[in-house]
Coordinates of C-alpha atoms and ligand atoms in Angstrom, one line a residue:
M1 CA -27.8 -217.4 -41.7
S2 CA -28.7 -216.5 -45.2
T3 CA -26.0 -215.1 -47.4
A4 CA -26.8 -212.6 -50.1
E5 CA -26.8 -214.0 -53.5
P6 CA -23.9 -212.6 -55.6
P7 CA -25.2 -210.0 -58.2
S8 CA -25.9 -211.5 -61.6
D9 CA -24.0 -210.3 -64.7
S10 CA -26.7 -207.8 -65.6
S11 CA -26.5 -206.0 -62.2
H12 CA -23.2 -204.3 -62.8
D13 CA -23.7 -200.5 -62.7
A14 CA -20.9 -199.1 -64.8
Q15 CA -20.9 -195.7 -63.2
A16 CA -20.7 -197.3 -59.7
L17 CA -17.9 -199.6 -60.9
L18 CA -15.9 -196.6 -62.2
A19 CA -16.4 -194.7 -59.0
L20 CA -15.2 -197.7 -57.0
A21 CA -12.2 -198.1 -59.3
R22 CA -11.4 -194.4 -58.7
R23 CA -11.5 -194.8 -54.9
A24 CA -9.2 -197.8 -55.1
S25 CA -6.8 -195.9 -57.5
D26 CA -6.8 -192.9 -55.3
V27 CA -5.7 -195.0 -52.3
A28 CA -2.9 -196.7 -54.4
V29 CA -1.7 -193.4 -55.9
E30 CA -1.4 -191.9 -52.4
L31 CA 0.4 -194.9 -51.1
I32 CA 2.9 -195.0 -54.0
R33 CA 3.6 -191.3 -53.6
Q34 CA 4.0 -191.5 -49.8
R35 CA 6.3 -194.5 -49.9
R36 CA 8.5 -193.8 -52.9
P37 CA 12.0 -192.9 -51.4
P38 CA 14.2 -190.3 -53.1
G39 CA 16.5 -191.7 -55.9
R40 CA 16.2 -195.4 -56.9
V41 CA 13.5 -197.6 -55.4
P42 CA 15.0 -200.8 -53.9
V43 CA 14.0 -203.9 -55.8
Q44 CA 12.5 -206.7 -53.7
R45 CA 12.7 -209.5 -56.2
T46 CA 12.8 -210.4 -59.8
K47 CA 10.4 -212.5 -61.9
S48 CA 10.9 -213.7 -65.5
S49 CA 14.5 -212.3 -65.8
P50 CA 17.0 -210.3 -63.7
T51 CA 15.5 -207.1 -65.2
D52 CA 11.8 -208.0 -64.5
V53 CA 11.7 -206.3 -61.1
V54 CA 9.1 -206.0 -58.3
T55 CA 9.3 -203.6 -55.4
A56 CA 7.6 -203.8 -52.0
I57 CA 5.5 -200.8 -53.1
D58 CA 4.1 -202.7 -56.2
Q59 CA 2.9 -205.4 -53.8
A60 CA 1.5 -202.9 -51.2
S61 CA -0.3 -201.0 -54.0
E62 CA -1.9 -204.2 -55.2
R63 CA -3.0 -205.2 -51.7
A64 CA -4.5 -201.8 -51.1
I65 CA -6.4 -201.9 -54.4
R66 CA -7.7 -205.4 -53.8
A67 CA -8.8 -204.4 -50.3
V68 CA -10.9 -201.5 -51.5
L69 CA -12.5 -203.3 -54.4
L70 CA -13.4 -206.5 -52.6
A71 CA -14.6 -204.8 -49.4
E72 CA -17.3 -203.2 -51.5
R73 CA -17.8 -206.2 -53.9
P74 CA -16.8 -209.4 -52.0
H75 CA -18.1 -211.7 -54.7
D76 CA -15.9 -210.3 -57.5
G77 CA -12.9 -212.0 -59.0
F78 CA -9.5 -210.3 -58.9
V79 CA -6.5 -210.7 -61.2
G80 CA -3.4 -208.7 -60.3
E81 CA 0.2 -208.7 -61.5
E82 CA 1.8 -209.4 -58.2
D83 CA -0.3 -211.8 -56.1
D84 CA -2.5 -214.8 -56.4
S85 CA -5.8 -214.4 -58.3
V86 CA -9.1 -214.5 -56.5
V87 CA -11.9 -216.5 -58.3
G88 CA -15.2 -214.7 -57.8
T89 CA -18.9 -215.7 -58.2
S90 CA -20.4 -212.4 -59.3
G91 CA -19.5 -212.8 -63.0
L92 CA -17.3 -209.7 -62.7
E93 CA -13.5 -209.7 -62.4
W94 CA -11.1 -206.9 -61.6
V95 CA -7.8 -206.8 -63.7
V96 CA -5.2 -204.7 -62.0
D97 CA -1.6 -203.6 -62.6
P98 CA -0.7 -201.9 -59.3
I99 CA 2.3 -200.1 -60.9
D100 CA 2.5 -200.4 -64.7
G101 CA 6.0 -199.1 -65.7
T102 CA 7.8 -200.6 -62.7
V103 CA 11.2 -199.9 -64.2
N104 CA 10.3 -196.3 -64.7
F105 CA 9.1 -196.2 -61.1
V106 CA 12.4 -197.7 -59.8
Y107 CA 14.5 -195.1 -61.8
G108 CA 12.2 -192.2 -61.1
I109 CA 11.1 -191.7 -64.8
P110 CA 7.6 -190.0 -64.4
A111 CA 5.7 -192.6 -66.5
Y112 CA 4.2 -195.2 -64.3
A113 CA 0.5 -195.8 -63.7
V114 CA -2.1 -197.6 -61.6
S115 CA -4.2 -199.5 -64.1
I116 CA -7.7 -200.9 -63.1
A117 CA -10.3 -202.6 -65.3
A118 CA -13.5 -204.5 -64.5
R119 CA -14.5 -207.1 -67.0
T120 CA -17.1 -209.9 -67.5
T121 CA -16.9 -212.8 -70.0
T122 CA -18.2 -210.4 -72.7
G123 CA -15.4 -207.9 -72.2
S124 CA -14.3 -204.9 -70.2
I125 CA -17.0 -202.7 -68.6
V126 CA -14.8 -199.9 -67.1
G127 CA -11.2 -198.9 -67.4
L128 CA -9.1 -196.4 -65.3
V129 CA -5.4 -195.5 -65.8
T130 CA -3.7 -192.9 -63.5
N131 CA -0.2 -191.6 -64.2
V132 CA 1.0 -191.5 -60.6
A133 CA 3.7 -188.9 -61.3
S134 CA 1.5 -186.4 -63.1
G135 CA -1.9 -187.2 -61.7
V136 CA -3.4 -187.3 -65.1
Q137 CA -6.2 -189.9 -65.3
W138 CA -7.9 -191.6 -68.3
S139 CA -11.1 -193.5 -67.9
A140 CA -13.7 -195.3 -70.0
I141 CA -17.1 -197.0 -69.7
A142 CA -18.0 -199.5 -72.4
G143 CA -20.4 -198.0 -74.9
Q144 CA -20.3 -194.5 -73.2
G145 CA -16.9 -193.0 -74.2
A146 CA -13.5 -192.2 -72.8
W147 CA -12.2 -189.2 -70.9
R148 CA -8.9 -187.6 -69.8
R149 CA -8.9 -185.8 -66.5
D150 CA -6.2 -183.5 -65.2
S151 CA -6.0 -180.7 -62.5
V152 CA -7.8 -178.3 -64.9
D153 CA -10.6 -180.2 -66.5
E154 CA -12.0 -183.4 -67.9
I155 CA -12.3 -183.8 -71.7
R156 CA -14.0 -186.4 -73.8
L157 CA -11.5 -188.3 -76.0
T158 CA -11.7 -188.9 -79.7
V159 CA -8.7 -190.4 -81.6
P160 CA -7.5 -187.9 -84.2
P161 CA -7.4 -188.9 -87.9
P162 CA -4.2 -190.7 -88.7
P163 CA -1.4 -189.3 -90.8
E164 CA 0.2 -191.4 -93.6
I165 CA 2.0 -194.4 -92.1
S166 CA 5.4 -192.8 -93.0
E167 CA 4.5 -189.9 -90.7
M168 CA 3.2 -192.0 -87.8
L169 CA 4.6 -191.7 -84.2
V170 CA 4.4 -195.3 -82.9
G171 CA 4.7 -196.5 -79.3
T172 CA 6.3 -199.8 -78.6
G173 CA 8.0 -201.8 -75.8
F174 CA 10.2 -204.8 -75.2
G175 CA 10.0 -207.9 -73.1
Y176 CA 12.2 -208.8 -70.3
R177 CA 13.6 -212.0 -71.8
R178 CA 16.8 -211.7 -73.9
T179 CA 15.5 -214.0 -76.7
R180 CA 12.3 -212.0 -77.1
R181 CA 14.2 -208.7 -77.0
E182 CA 16.5 -209.9 -79.8
H183 CA 13.4 -210.7 -82.0
Q184 CA 11.7 -207.4 -81.1
A185 CA 14.8 -205.4 -81.8
I186 CA 14.9 -206.8 -85.3
A187 CA 11.2 -206.1 -85.9
V188 CA 11.5 -202.5 -84.6
G189 CA 14.6 -202.1 -86.9
H190 CA 12.5 -203.0 -89.9
L191 CA 9.6 -200.7 -88.7
L192 CA 11.6 -197.6 -87.8
P193 CA 12.6 -196.5 -91.4
Q194 CA 8.9 -196.7 -92.5
I195 CA 7.4 -194.4 -89.9
R196 CA 8.0 -191.0 -88.3
D197 CA 9.6 -192.4 -85.2
I198 CA 9.0 -194.7 -82.2
R199 CA 8.5 -193.8 -78.5
R200 CA 9.3 -196.3 -75.8
I201 CA 7.2 -194.9 -72.9
G202 CA 7.7 -198.0 -70.7
A203 CA 4.1 -198.6 -69.6
A204 CA 1.6 -200.3 -71.9
S205 CA -1.4 -198.6 -70.2
L206 CA 0.1 -195.2 -70.8
D207 CA 0.9 -196.1 -74.4
L208 CA -2.7 -197.1 -75.0
C209 CA -4.0 -193.9 -73.3
A210 CA -1.6 -191.9 -75.6
V211 CA -3.3 -193.4 -78.7
A212 CA -6.7 -192.5 -77.1
D213 CA -5.7 -188.8 -76.6
G214 CA -3.6 -188.3 -79.7
G215 CA -0.2 -188.5 -78.0
L216 CA 0.7 -191.4 -80.3
D217 CA -0.6 -192.4 -83.8
A218 CA -0.3 -196.1 -83.1
Y219 CA 1.1 -198.7 -80.6
V220 CA 2.5 -202.2 -81.1
E221 CA 3.9 -204.6 -78.5
Q222 CA 4.3 -208.3 -77.8
G223 CA 4.5 -210.2 -74.6
L224 CA 2.0 -208.2 -72.6
S225 CA -0.2 -209.6 -69.8
P226 CA -3.9 -208.7 -69.4
W227 CA -3.2 -206.4 -66.5
D228 CA -0.9 -204.3 -68.7
Y229 CA -3.5 -203.5 -71.4
A230 CA -7.1 -204.3 -70.1
A231 CA -7.9 -200.8 -68.9
G232 CA -5.9 -198.9 -71.6
A233 CA -7.4 -201.0 -74.4
L234 CA -11.0 -200.1 -73.3
I235 CA -10.0 -196.4 -73.1
A236 CA -8.5 -196.5 -76.6
V237 CA -11.5 -198.3 -78.0
E238 CA -14.0 -195.9 -76.4
A239 CA -12.0 -193.0 -77.9
G240 CA -12.5 -194.6 -81.3
A241 CA -9.4 -196.6 -81.8
V242 CA -9.1 -200.2 -83.0
V243 CA -7.2 -202.4 -80.6
Q244 CA -6.5 -205.8 -81.9
G245 CA -4.2 -208.8 -81.9
L246 CA -2.8 -210.9 -84.8
Y247 CA -6.0 -213.0 -84.8
G248 CA -8.6 -210.7 -83.5
Q249 CA -8.6 -209.9 -79.8
P250 CA -5.4 -208.4 -78.3
D251 CA -3.3 -211.0 -76.4
E252 CA 0.2 -212.0 -75.3
R253 CA 1.2 -212.6 -78.9
L254 CA 0.4 -209.0 -80.0
V255 CA -1.3 -205.8 -79.0
I256 CA -1.7 -203.1 -81.7
A257 CA -3.8 -199.9 -81.5
S258 CA -4.5 -197.2 -84.1
H259 CA -7.3 -195.1 -85.7
P260 CA -9.7 -197.4 -87.7
A261 CA -8.6 -195.8 -91.0
A262 CA -5.1 -197.0 -90.5
A263 CA -5.8 -200.3 -88.7
R264 CA -5.4 -202.7 -91.6
E265 CA -2.4 -201.0 -93.2
F266 CA -0.7 -200.8 -89.8
L267 CA -1.4 -204.5 -89.0
E268 CA 0.0 -205.5 -92.4
L269 CA 3.1 -203.4 -91.8
V270 CA 3.6 -204.8 -88.3
V271 CA 3.4 -208.4 -89.7
A272 CA 5.7 -207.6 -92.6
C273 CA 8.3 -206.2 -90.1
G274 CA 8.2 -209.6 -88.3
F275 CA 6.4 -208.8 -85.0
Ligands
LIG1 C1 5.6 -203.0 -68.5 C2 4.7 -202.8 -69.7 C3 5.5 -202.2 -70.9 C4 6.6 -203.2 -71.3 C5 7.5 -203.3 -70.1 C6 6.8 -203.9 -68.9 P1 5.4 -203.7 -66.0 O1 4.8 -203.6 -67.5 O2 3.6 -202.0 -69.3 O3 4.6 -202.0 -72.0 O4 7.3 -202.6 -72.4 O5 8.6 -204.2 -70.5 O6 6.3 -205.2 -69.2 O7 6.3 -204.8 -65.9 O8 6.1 -202.4 -65.7 O9 4.1 -203.8 -65.1

């Protein structure tokens, strides 16, 4: 029995990939809304520290997303926060955070998202972030732009020109390990007097979408995993932002995002503050 050859790298239709990501996200969002009990969500287990929590709903969401994606594209790879990765043969890999902002989800703070990106070895092709509580959805296709969709309409995103650094509203976040939090607290303490203020939203994907749609002037965080930022970074870049790390590409060491006109000065400030 012949088996169909996996599609080559060049056969990825971005519009079709985004439509598939939307179908998977819709299934996950509905599952999360249906299963979230009133009040606090029970924690099933912890990971890197007692405060790095996982719920049964995180895991169910990831299984549901993977099922939709791989049913349609069985040769793709899959990297999710909660379960083992799947190595594909198509040259395309899905990078998924089934609930980004898990602590917000557990406490009922309405800032938790389903984050889905598709990438090849040359970078992300599509990104989709959906705030489960509000239903607001941000999307991007590499080279074609970024959009914000809500119950009223869908608008094309362009990062607004930045204010002076001293007037910037900057998103940030903190790791789950005590030693890393001590270091981050010191760095944020140096940063805070030099900017307008910080916002700690609690979900990297939503922080990056906020840079894309003007809700933040910049974002800085350390200790992130690819599933935290893969989709949000593409959305911010396609809205005109610069998303970088300390040595080029964003990574676990550092993710920063801002308008291009502020990128160098913001990076220099972040480094001077000790991030
Ligand atoms: C979260 C990140 C957030 C960070 C949190 C946490 P999770 O991811 O999106 O930026 O500050 O500590 O890591 O764990 O909710 O998927």
